[in-house]
C-alpha cells in the first residue's frame, strides 16, 4: 500500500489500520508472487492455485475477517472491504478466494440455526471447507424473482430440481447456499434458502465456464436432489430477504476489490510515466498525462469514500444499507474500469502485452460491473429507494 493516509479517516478504528497494514505486509510476502505468476493453463491448475491461496489465508488467520463466527458477532464490513482492497492490489485470485468464503457462508452466519452454524462456519473460517452462493440461473440473473429452481416438500425432506448459472467456486465448493422456489407463482416472496452439500445425489457441478480473468465458475444442475428439512436456512419464503441481506454486506466489498485494482493501476501508472522517456523528458512531465492521473486519483478517493461510508454505516448498527451499498458498488466498479483503462492507455503498447500487470487488471476488473447486480440494476435500486422515500 503506498498512500495509507485514508486509514486515518474517521470511518476507521485503530484496529482497522493495524489489520490493513498487517495484511498488506503479509500479502506482499505470501500473495504477491501469485499475482506475478503466469496464469493457470487449465482448471486443475486453477483449482490448485485456489487451494493454495485458501491454505495461506487460513494459515495467516485472515479468513475470520470474511466469515462471521455465528456467535452474535456480526460481519465487520469495514474489515471485509479493507481486506478485499488490499488483497486485490496484490492478486485478484486471492481477493476472490477470500470473498467467496464470506459470500458463500453469509446466509448461514446471518440466518442459520445453531446446528448449521456449528456444522459449517468454523470449517469455512479455517479453510477446511469451501463455500459458494448459488442464486443466479440461466433465465434469472438480474431478475432474481424469476428463479425457477424448485424445492418441493416430500415428507421431512425437500426435493430440489433446476439449474444455477455462473456460480463462483462451482466445482470446488464443499457446499452451496442455494436459493430455490418453495411456492410457485409468488415471485420473490416464494423463495427459500438451503444448504446443499457437494456430494448430494443428483447434484452435478462439473460444467465449468472459462472466464476472461480465471476463477472457478460452473453451472450446477439439481436432478431430484433430496435434502433434509434441516438444510433450510431461516424460514420458508425468506430466501429473497436472506439473499439481499447477504448482498448488502458483500456489495460494498465488490467496490472495494475494484478499488484495489484501481489503486494498483495507479501505482503502475505513476512508476511507468515517471520513467518512460518521451519528448525530451518523461511522460509524467506532460500536462495531459497529469490530467489523466488527477482524474484517476479523484475517482479512487471518491470510490473509497462511498465504500467506507457504506461499510461504516452497517458497522454502526444500520440494519440495511441497500442504497449506500448500491452506490458504492456502482460508482467504484464503473470508475475502476475507467482508471484501469487510463492506466493501459498511458502504458502504450506495453499495456496490452499479455501478462503485463495493467493488462491483467483490465481483464480482472470487467466482471465486477456485472456480478452481484449489474450497474443498471444498482441504479434501479438507488432510484427505487429514493422515490419510495427510504
Ligand atoms: C464472473 C462471474 C461470477 C459470478 N458469480 C456468481 C455467484 O457466485 N453466484 C451467483 O448466484 N451468481 C453469480 N454470477 C451471476 C451474476 O450475478 C449475473 O451474471 C448477473 O446478475 C447478471 O445476470 P445475467 O448474466 O443473467 O444478465 P442479464 O440479467 O441477462 O442482464 C444482461 C445485462 O442487461 C442489463 N440489464 C439487466 N437488467 C436490466 C434492467 N432492469 N434495466 C436495464 N438494464 C438491465 C445489464 O447491463 C446486464 O448486465 C456471476 C457472474 C459472473 C460474470
Coordinates of C-alpha atoms and ligand atoms in Angstrom, one line a residue:
X1 CA 0.0 0.0 0.0
X2 CA 1.6 3.3 -0.9
X3 CA -0.7 6.0 0.3
X4 CA -2.1 4.8 3.6
X5 CA -3.4 8.2 4.8
X6 CA -7.0 7.1 4.2
X7 CA -6.7 4.7 7.1
X8 CA -6.8 7.9 9.3
X9 CA -10.3 8.7 8.0
X10 CA -12.9 8.8 10.8
X11 CA -14.6 5.7 9.4
X12 CA -11.9 3.5 10.9
X13 CA -10.8 2.5 14.3
X14 CA -7.2 1.8 15.2
X15 CA -7.7 -1.9 14.8
X16 CA -8.7 -1.4 11.2
X17 CA -5.4 0.4 10.5
X18 CA -3.4 -2.3 12.2
X19 CA -5.2 -5.0 10.3
X20 CA -4.9 -3.4 6.9
X21 CA -1.2 -2.6 7.3
X22 CA -0.5 -6.1 8.7
X23 CA -2.4 -7.8 5.8
X24 CA -0.6 -5.6 3.3
X25 CA 2.8 -6.7 4.7
X26 CA 1.8 -10.3 4.8
X27 CA 0.3 -10.3 1.3
X28 CA 3.4 -8.7 -0.1
X29 CA 5.3 -11.8 1.0
X30 CA 2.8 -14.6 0.6
X31 CA 0.4 -13.4 -2.1
X32 CA 2.1 -11.0 -4.4
X33 CA 4.2 -13.8 -6.1
X34 CA 1.0 -15.5 -7.1
X35 CA -0.2 -12.2 -8.7
X36 CA 3.0 -12.1 -10.7
X37 CA 2.9 -15.7 -11.7
X38 CA 1.7 -16.8 -15.1
X39 CA -2.0 -17.6 -15.2
X40 CA -3.2 -21.2 -14.9
X41 CA -3.5 -23.1 -18.1
X42 CA -6.4 -25.4 -17.1
X43 CA -8.9 -25.9 -14.4
X44 CA -6.8 -28.3 -12.5
X45 CA -4.0 -25.7 -12.1
X46 CA -6.6 -23.0 -11.3
X47 CA -8.2 -25.2 -8.6
X48 CA -4.8 -26.0 -7.1
X49 CA -3.9 -22.3 -7.0
X50 CA -7.2 -21.5 -5.2
X51 CA -6.5 -24.4 -2.7
X52 CA -3.0 -23.0 -2.1
X53 CA -4.3 -19.4 -1.5
X54 CA -7.1 -20.7 0.8
X55 CA -4.5 -22.6 2.9
X56 CA -2.3 -19.5 3.1
X57 CA -5.2 -17.2 4.1
X58 CA -6.3 -19.8 6.7
X59 CA -2.7 -20.1 8.0
X60 CA -2.5 -16.3 8.3
X61 CA -5.8 -16.3 10.2
X62 CA -7.3 -13.9 7.7
X63 CA -10.5 -15.8 6.7
X64 CA -12.1 -14.9 10.0
X65 CA -12.5 -11.4 8.7
X66 CA -14.8 -12.6 5.9
X67 CA -16.7 -15.3 7.8
X68 CA -18.7 -14.3 10.9
X69 CA -18.4 -16.9 13.7
X70 CA -22.1 -17.1 14.2
X71 CA -21.9 -16.3 18.0
X72 CA -23.7 -13.0 17.7
X73 CA -20.6 -11.4 16.3
X74 CA -21.6 -9.6 13.2
X75 CA -19.5 -9.2 10.0
X76 CA -17.3 -6.2 10.3
X77 CA -17.9 -4.7 6.9
X78 CA -15.0 -2.3 7.1
X79 CA -12.6 -5.1 7.7
X80 CA -14.0 -7.1 4.8
X81 CA -13.7 -4.1 2.5
X82 CA -10.2 -3.3 3.7
X83 CA -9.1 -6.9 3.2
X84 CA -10.5 -7.1 -0.3
X85 CA -9.0 -3.8 -1.3
X86 CA -5.6 -5.0 0.0
X87 CA -5.7 -8.5 -1.5
X88 CA -7.0 -7.2 -4.9
X89 CA -3.9 -4.9 -5.1
X90 CA -1.7 -7.9 -4.8
X91 CA -3.6 -10.7 -6.7
X92 CA -7.2 -10.8 -7.9
X93 CA -7.4 -14.5 -7.3
X94 CA -6.6 -14.0 -3.6
X95 CA -9.3 -11.5 -3.3
X96 CA -11.7 -13.9 -4.9
X97 CA -10.9 -16.8 -2.6
X98 CA -11.2 -14.6 0.5
X99 CA -14.5 -13.0 -0.6
X100 CA -16.2 -16.2 -1.6
X101 CA -15.7 -17.8 1.8
X102 CA -17.7 -14.9 3.2
X103 CA -20.3 -14.7 0.5
X104 CA -20.9 -18.4 0.4
X105 CA -21.4 -18.7 4.2
X106 CA -23.1 -15.3 4.7
X107 CA -26.6 -16.8 4.7
X108 CA -25.7 -19.3 7.4
X109 CA -23.9 -16.7 9.5
X110 CA -26.9 -14.3 9.3
X111 CA -29.9 -16.6 9.4
X112 CA -28.7 -20.2 10.2
X113 CA -29.7 -22.1 13.3
X114 CA -27.1 -23.1 15.9
X115 CA -26.6 -26.6 14.4
X116 CA -26.0 -25.1 10.9
X117 CA -23.6 -22.6 12.3
X118 CA -21.7 -25.2 14.2
X119 CA -21.5 -27.6 11.3
X120 CA -20.4 -25.1 8.7
X121 CA -18.9 -21.9 9.8
X122 CA -15.8 -23.0 11.7
X123 CA -14.7 -25.1 8.8
X124 CA -15.2 -22.2 6.4
X125 CA -13.2 -19.9 8.7
X126 CA -10.3 -22.3 8.9
X127 CA -10.2 -23.1 5.2
X128 CA -11.2 -26.7 5.7
X129 CA -14.4 -26.2 3.7
X130 CA -15.1 -24.1 0.5
X131 CA -18.4 -22.2 0.3
X132 CA -20.5 -21.0 -2.6
X133 CA -23.6 -18.7 -3.1
X134 CA -26.0 -20.1 -5.8
X135 CA -28.6 -17.5 -6.7
X136 CA -28.4 -16.9 -10.5
X137 CA -30.0 -19.2 -13.1
X138 CA -29.8 -19.4 -16.9
X139 CA -33.1 -17.4 -17.1
X140 CA -32.9 -15.5 -13.8
X141 CA -29.8 -13.3 -13.5
X142 CA -30.7 -9.6 -12.9
X143 CA -34.4 -10.7 -12.5
X144 CA -33.9 -12.7 -9.2
X145 CA -37.7 -13.1 -8.8
X146 CA -37.8 -15.3 -11.9
X147 CA -35.9 -18.1 -10.2
X148 CA -37.4 -21.4 -11.2
X149 CA -35.3 -24.0 -9.3
X150 CA -37.8 -25.7 -7.2
X151 CA -37.7 -27.2 -3.7
X152 CA -40.7 -29.4 -3.2
X153 CA -41.7 -30.8 0.2
X154 CA -41.6 -34.6 0.4
X155 CA -42.3 -35.8 4.0
X156 CA -39.5 -34.4 6.1
X157 CA -37.3 -33.7 3.1
X158 CA -37.2 -31.3 0.1
X159 CA -36.6 -32.4 -3.5
X160 CA -34.5 -29.9 -5.5
X161 CA -34.8 -29.6 -9.3
X162 CA -33.4 -27.0 -11.6
X163 CA -30.2 -25.3 -12.7
X164 CA -28.0 -22.5 -11.3
X165 CA -25.7 -20.5 -13.7
X166 CA -22.3 -18.7 -13.2
X167 CA -21.7 -20.0 -9.7
X168 CA -18.3 -18.9 -8.3
X169 CA -16.5 -21.8 -6.6
X170 CA -18.7 -24.1 -8.7
X171 CA -16.9 -27.4 -9.0
X172 CA -14.7 -26.9 -6.0
X173 CA -17.2 -25.9 -3.3
X174 CA -17.9 -28.3 -0.4
X175 CA -21.4 -26.9 -0.1
X176 CA -23.7 -24.4 -1.9
X177 CA -26.2 -22.0 -0.4
X178 CA -28.9 -22.5 -2.9
X179 CA -32.0 -20.2 -3.4
X180 CA -35.0 -22.2 -4.7
X181 CA -38.7 -21.7 -5.1
X182 CA -40.9 -23.3 -2.4
X183 CA -44.0 -21.5 -3.6
X184 CA -45.0 -21.3 -7.2
X185 CA -46.3 -18.0 -8.8
X186 CA -45.3 -15.8 -5.9
X187 CA -42.2 -14.1 -7.4
X188 CA -39.5 -13.1 -4.9
X189 CA -41.8 -14.0 -2.0
X190 CA -41.8 -17.7 -2.8
X191 CA -38.1 -18.2 -2.5
X192 CA -36.2 -20.1 0.3
X193 CA -32.6 -20.7 1.1
X194 CA -31.0 -24.2 1.5
X195 CA -27.5 -25.6 2.3
X196 CA -26.8 -28.3 -0.3
X197 CA -23.7 -30.4 0.3
X198 CA -21.5 -31.1 -2.7
X199 CA -21.9 -34.9 -2.5
X200 CA -25.7 -34.8 -2.5
X201 CA -27.0 -37.4 -5.0
X202 CA -28.3 -35.7 -8.2
X203 CA -26.1 -32.6 -7.9
X204 CA -23.9 -32.0 -10.9
X205 CA -21.3 -29.2 -10.7
X206 CA -19.0 -30.4 -13.4
X207 CA -19.9 -27.9 -16.1
X208 CA -17.2 -25.4 -15.8
X209 CA -17.0 -22.0 -17.5
X210 CA -13.8 -20.3 -18.6
X211 CA -13.5 -16.6 -17.8
X212 CA -11.7 -13.5 -19.1
X213 CA -9.9 -13.5 -15.7
X214 CA -9.9 -17.0 -14.5
X215 CA -11.6 -18.1 -11.3
X216 CA -13.5 -21.3 -10.6
X217 CA -17.0 -20.9 -12.1
X218 CA -19.7 -23.5 -13.0
X219 CA -23.3 -24.2 -13.8
X220 CA -24.9 -26.5 -11.3
X221 CA -27.7 -28.9 -12.0
X222 CA -30.1 -30.4 -9.4
X223 CA -31.8 -33.6 -10.5
X224 CA -34.2 -34.8 -7.8
X225 CA -31.7 -33.9 -5.1
X226 CA -33.2 -35.0 -1.8
X227 CA -32.2 -32.6 1.0
X228 CA -33.3 -32.8 4.7
X229 CA -35.5 -30.2 6.2
X230 CA -32.6 -29.3 8.5
X231 CA -30.9 -27.8 5.4
X232 CA -33.5 -25.0 5.2
X233 CA -31.9 -21.6 6.3
X234 CA -34.3 -19.5 8.2
X235 CA -37.9 -20.0 7.3
X236 CA -39.6 -20.9 4.1
X237 CA -40.3 -17.8 2.0
X238 CA -37.4 -15.8 3.5
X239 CA -35.0 -16.6 0.6
X240 CA -35.1 -13.3 -1.1
X241 CA -34.7 -11.4 2.1
X242 CA -31.7 -13.6 3.0
X243 CA -30.0 -13.1 -0.3
X244 CA -30.5 -9.4 -0.2
X245 CA -29.1 -9.2 3.4
X246 CA -26.0 -11.1 2.4
X247 CA -25.6 -8.9 -0.7
X248 CA -26.0 -5.7 1.5
X249 CA -22.8 -6.8 3.2
X250 CA -20.8 -8.0 0.2
X251 CA -21.8 -5.4 -2.4
X252 CA -19.7 -2.7 -0.9
X253 CA -16.8 -5.2 -0.8
X254 CA -17.1 -5.7 -4.6
X255 CA -16.5 -2.0 -4.8
X256 CA -13.5 -2.4 -2.5
X257 CA -12.0 -5.1 -4.8
X258 CA -12.4 -2.7 -7.7
X259 CA -10.8 0.0 -5.6
X260 CA -7.8 -2.3 -5.0
X261 CA -7.4 -2.9 -8.8
X262 CA -7.7 0.8 -9.4
X263 CA -5.0 1.6 -6.8
X264 CA -2.7 -0.9 -8.2
X265 CA -3.3 0.6 -11.7
X266 CA -2.4 4.0 -10.2
X267 CA 0.9 2.7 -8.7
X268 CA 1.8 1.1 -12.0
X269 CA 1.0 4.3 -13.9
X270 CA 3.0 6.6 -11.7
X271 CA 6.0 4.3 -12.0
X272 CA 5.7 3.9 -15.7
X273 CA 5.0 7.5 -16.6
X274 CA 7.8 8.7 -14.3
X275 CA 10.3 6.6 -16.2
X276 CA 9.1 6.4 -19.8
X277 CA 11.2 8.9 -21.8
X278 CA 9.4 10.9 -24.4
X279 CA 9.6 14.4 -26.0
X280 CA 12.9 15.2 -24.2
X281 CA 11.6 14.3 -20.7
X282 CA 9.3 11.6 -19.3
X283 CA 5.6 11.0 -19.9
X284 CA 4.7 12.3 -16.5
X285 CA 6.1 15.8 -17.5
X286 CA 3.2 16.2 -20.0
X287 CA 0.2 18.0 -18.7
X288 CA -2.2 15.7 -20.4
X289 CA -0.6 12.8 -18.5
X290 CA -1.0 14.8 -15.3
X291 CA -4.7 15.5 -16.1
X292 CA -5.3 11.7 -16.5
X293 CA -3.5 10.9 -13.3
X294 CA -5.5 13.6 -11.5
X295 CA -8.8 12.1 -12.8
X296 CA -7.7 8.7 -11.7
X297 CA -6.9 9.9 -8.2
X298 CA -10.2 11.7 -7.8
X299 CA -12.1 8.5 -8.9
X300 CA -10.1 6.4 -6.4
X301 CA -10.8 8.7 -3.4
X302 CA -14.4 9.2 -4.3
X303 CA -14.8 5.4 -4.5
X304 CA -13.1 4.9 -1.2
X305 CA -15.4 7.4 0.4
X306 CA -18.5 5.7 -0.8
X307 CA -17.3 2.2 0.1
X308 CA -16.2 3.1 3.6
X309 CA -19.2 5.2 4.2
X310 CA -21.5 2.2 3.4
X311 CA -19.3 -0.1 5.5
X312 CA -19.2 2.3 8.4
X313 CA -23.0 2.7 8.4
X314 CA -23.5 -1.0 8.5
X315 CA -20.9 -1.5 11.3
X316 CA -22.6 1.4 13.2
X317 CA -25.8 -0.6 13.5
X318 CA -27.8 0.4 10.5
X319 CA -29.9 -2.7 9.8
X320 CA -29.9 -2.3 6.0
X321 CA -27.6 -0.2 3.8
X322 CA -29.2 -1.1 0.4
X323 CA -28.9 2.3 -1.2
X324 CA -25.4 3.1 0.2
X325 CA -24.1 -0.4 -0.8
X326 CA -25.5 0.0 -4.3
X327 CA -24.0 3.5 -4.7
X328 CA -20.6 2.2 -3.5
X329 CA -20.7 -0.8 -5.9
X330 CA -21.9 1.1 -8.9
X331 CA -19.5 4.1 -8.7
X332 CA -16.4 2.1 -7.6
X333 CA -16.7 -0.6 -10.3
X334 CA -17.5 1.8 -13.1
X335 CA -14.8 4.2 -12.1
X336 CA -12.2 1.5 -11.6
X337 CA -12.8 0.3 -15.1
X338 CA -12.1 3.8 -16.3
X339 CA -9.0 4.1 -14.1
X340 CA -7.6 0.8 -15.3
X341 CA -8.3 1.8 -18.9
X342 CA -6.4 5.0 -18.4
X343 CA -3.5 3.0 -17.0
X344 CA -3.4 0.8 -20.0
X345 CA -3.6 3.8 -22.3
X346 CA -0.6 5.5 -20.5
X347 CA 1.4 2.3 -20.8
X348 CA 1.0 2.4 -24.6
X349 CA 1.8 -0.8 -26.3
X350 CA 3.4 -2.4 -23.2
X351 CA 0.0 -2.1 -21.5
X352 CA -1.7 -4.6 -23.8
X353 CA 1.0 -7.2 -23.8
X354 CA -0.3 -10.5 -22.3
X355 CA 0.8 -10.9 -18.7
X356 CA 1.5 -7.1 -18.1
X357 CA 0.2 -6.0 -14.7
X358 CA -2.2 -3.5 -16.2
X359 CA -3.4 -5.9 -18.9
X360 CA -4.3 -8.4 -16.2
X361 CA -6.1 -5.6 -14.2
X362 CA -8.0 -4.7 -17.4
X363 CA -9.4 -8.2 -17.5
X364 CA -9.8 -8.6 -13.7
X365 CA -12.0 -5.5 -13.3
X366 CA -14.5 -6.2 -16.0
X367 CA -16.8 -8.8 -14.4
X368 CA -17.3 -6.6 -11.3
X369 CA -19.7 -4.4 -13.2
X370 CA -21.9 -7.4 -13.8
X371 CA -22.0 -9.8 -10.8
X372 CA -23.8 -9.2 -7.6
X373 CA -26.1 -7.0 -9.6
X374 CA -25.1 -5.3 -12.9
X375 CA -24.6 -1.5 -12.8
X376 CA -28.0 -0.9 -14.3
X377 CA -29.6 -2.9 -11.5
X378 CA -27.7 -0.8 -8.9
X379 CA -29.2 2.3 -10.5
X380 CA -32.7 0.9 -10.2
X381 CA -32.1 0.0 -6.6
X382 CA -30.8 3.5 -5.8
X383 CA -33.7 5.3 -7.6
X384 CA -36.3 3.0 -6.2
X385 CA -35.1 3.7 -2.6
X386 CA -35.1 7.5 -3.2
X387 CA -38.5 7.5 -4.9
X388 CA -40.1 5.5 -2.1
X389 CA -38.6 7.9 0.5
X390 CA -36.2 5.2 2.0
Ligands
LIG1 C1 -17.6 -13.8 -13.0 C2 -19.0 -14.0 -12.5 C3 -19.2 -14.6 -11.3 C4 -20.5 -14.8 -10.8 N1 -20.7 -15.5 -9.6 C5 -21.9 -15.7 -9.1 C6 -22.1 -16.4 -7.9 O1 -21.2 -16.8 -7.2 N2 -23.4 -16.7 -7.6 C7 -24.5 -16.3 -8.3 O2 -25.6 -16.6 -7.9 N3 -24.3 -15.6 -9.5 C8 -23.1 -15.3 -9.9 N4 -22.9 -14.7 -11.1 C9 -24.0 -14.3 -11.9 C10 -24.3 -12.8 -11.9 O3 -24.8 -12.4 -10.7 C11 -25.2 -12.4 -13.1 O4 -24.4 -12.6 -14.2 C12 -25.7 -11.0 -13.0 O5 -26.6 -10.9 -12.0 C13 -26.4 -10.6 -14.4 O6 -27.3 -11.6 -14.8 P1 -27.2 -12.2 -16.3 O7 -25.8 -12.6 -16.6 O8 -28.2 -13.2 -16.4 O9 -27.5 -11.0 -17.2 P2 -29.0 -10.4 -17.6 O10 -29.9 -10.4 -16.4 O11 -29.4 -11.1 -18.8 O12 -28.6 -8.9 -17.9 C14 -27.8 -8.6 -19.0 C15 -27.5 -7.1 -19.0 O13 -28.7 -6.4 -19.2 C16 -28.7 -5.2 -18.4 N5 -29.8 -5.2 -17.6 C17 -30.3 -6.2 -16.8 N6 -31.4 -5.8 -16.1 C18 -31.6 -4.5 -16.5 C19 -32.6 -3.6 -16.2 N7 -33.6 -3.9 -15.3 N8 -32.6 -2.4 -16.7 C20 -31.6 -2.0 -17.6 N9 -30.6 -2.9 -18.0 C21 -30.6 -4.1 -17.4 C22 -27.3 -5.2 -17.7 O14 -26.4 -4.5 -18.4 C23 -26.9 -6.6 -17.6 O15 -25.6 -6.8 -17.5 C24 -21.6 -14.4 -11.6 C25 -21.4 -13.8 -12.8 C26 -20.1 -13.6 -13.3 C27 -19.9 -13.0 -14.6

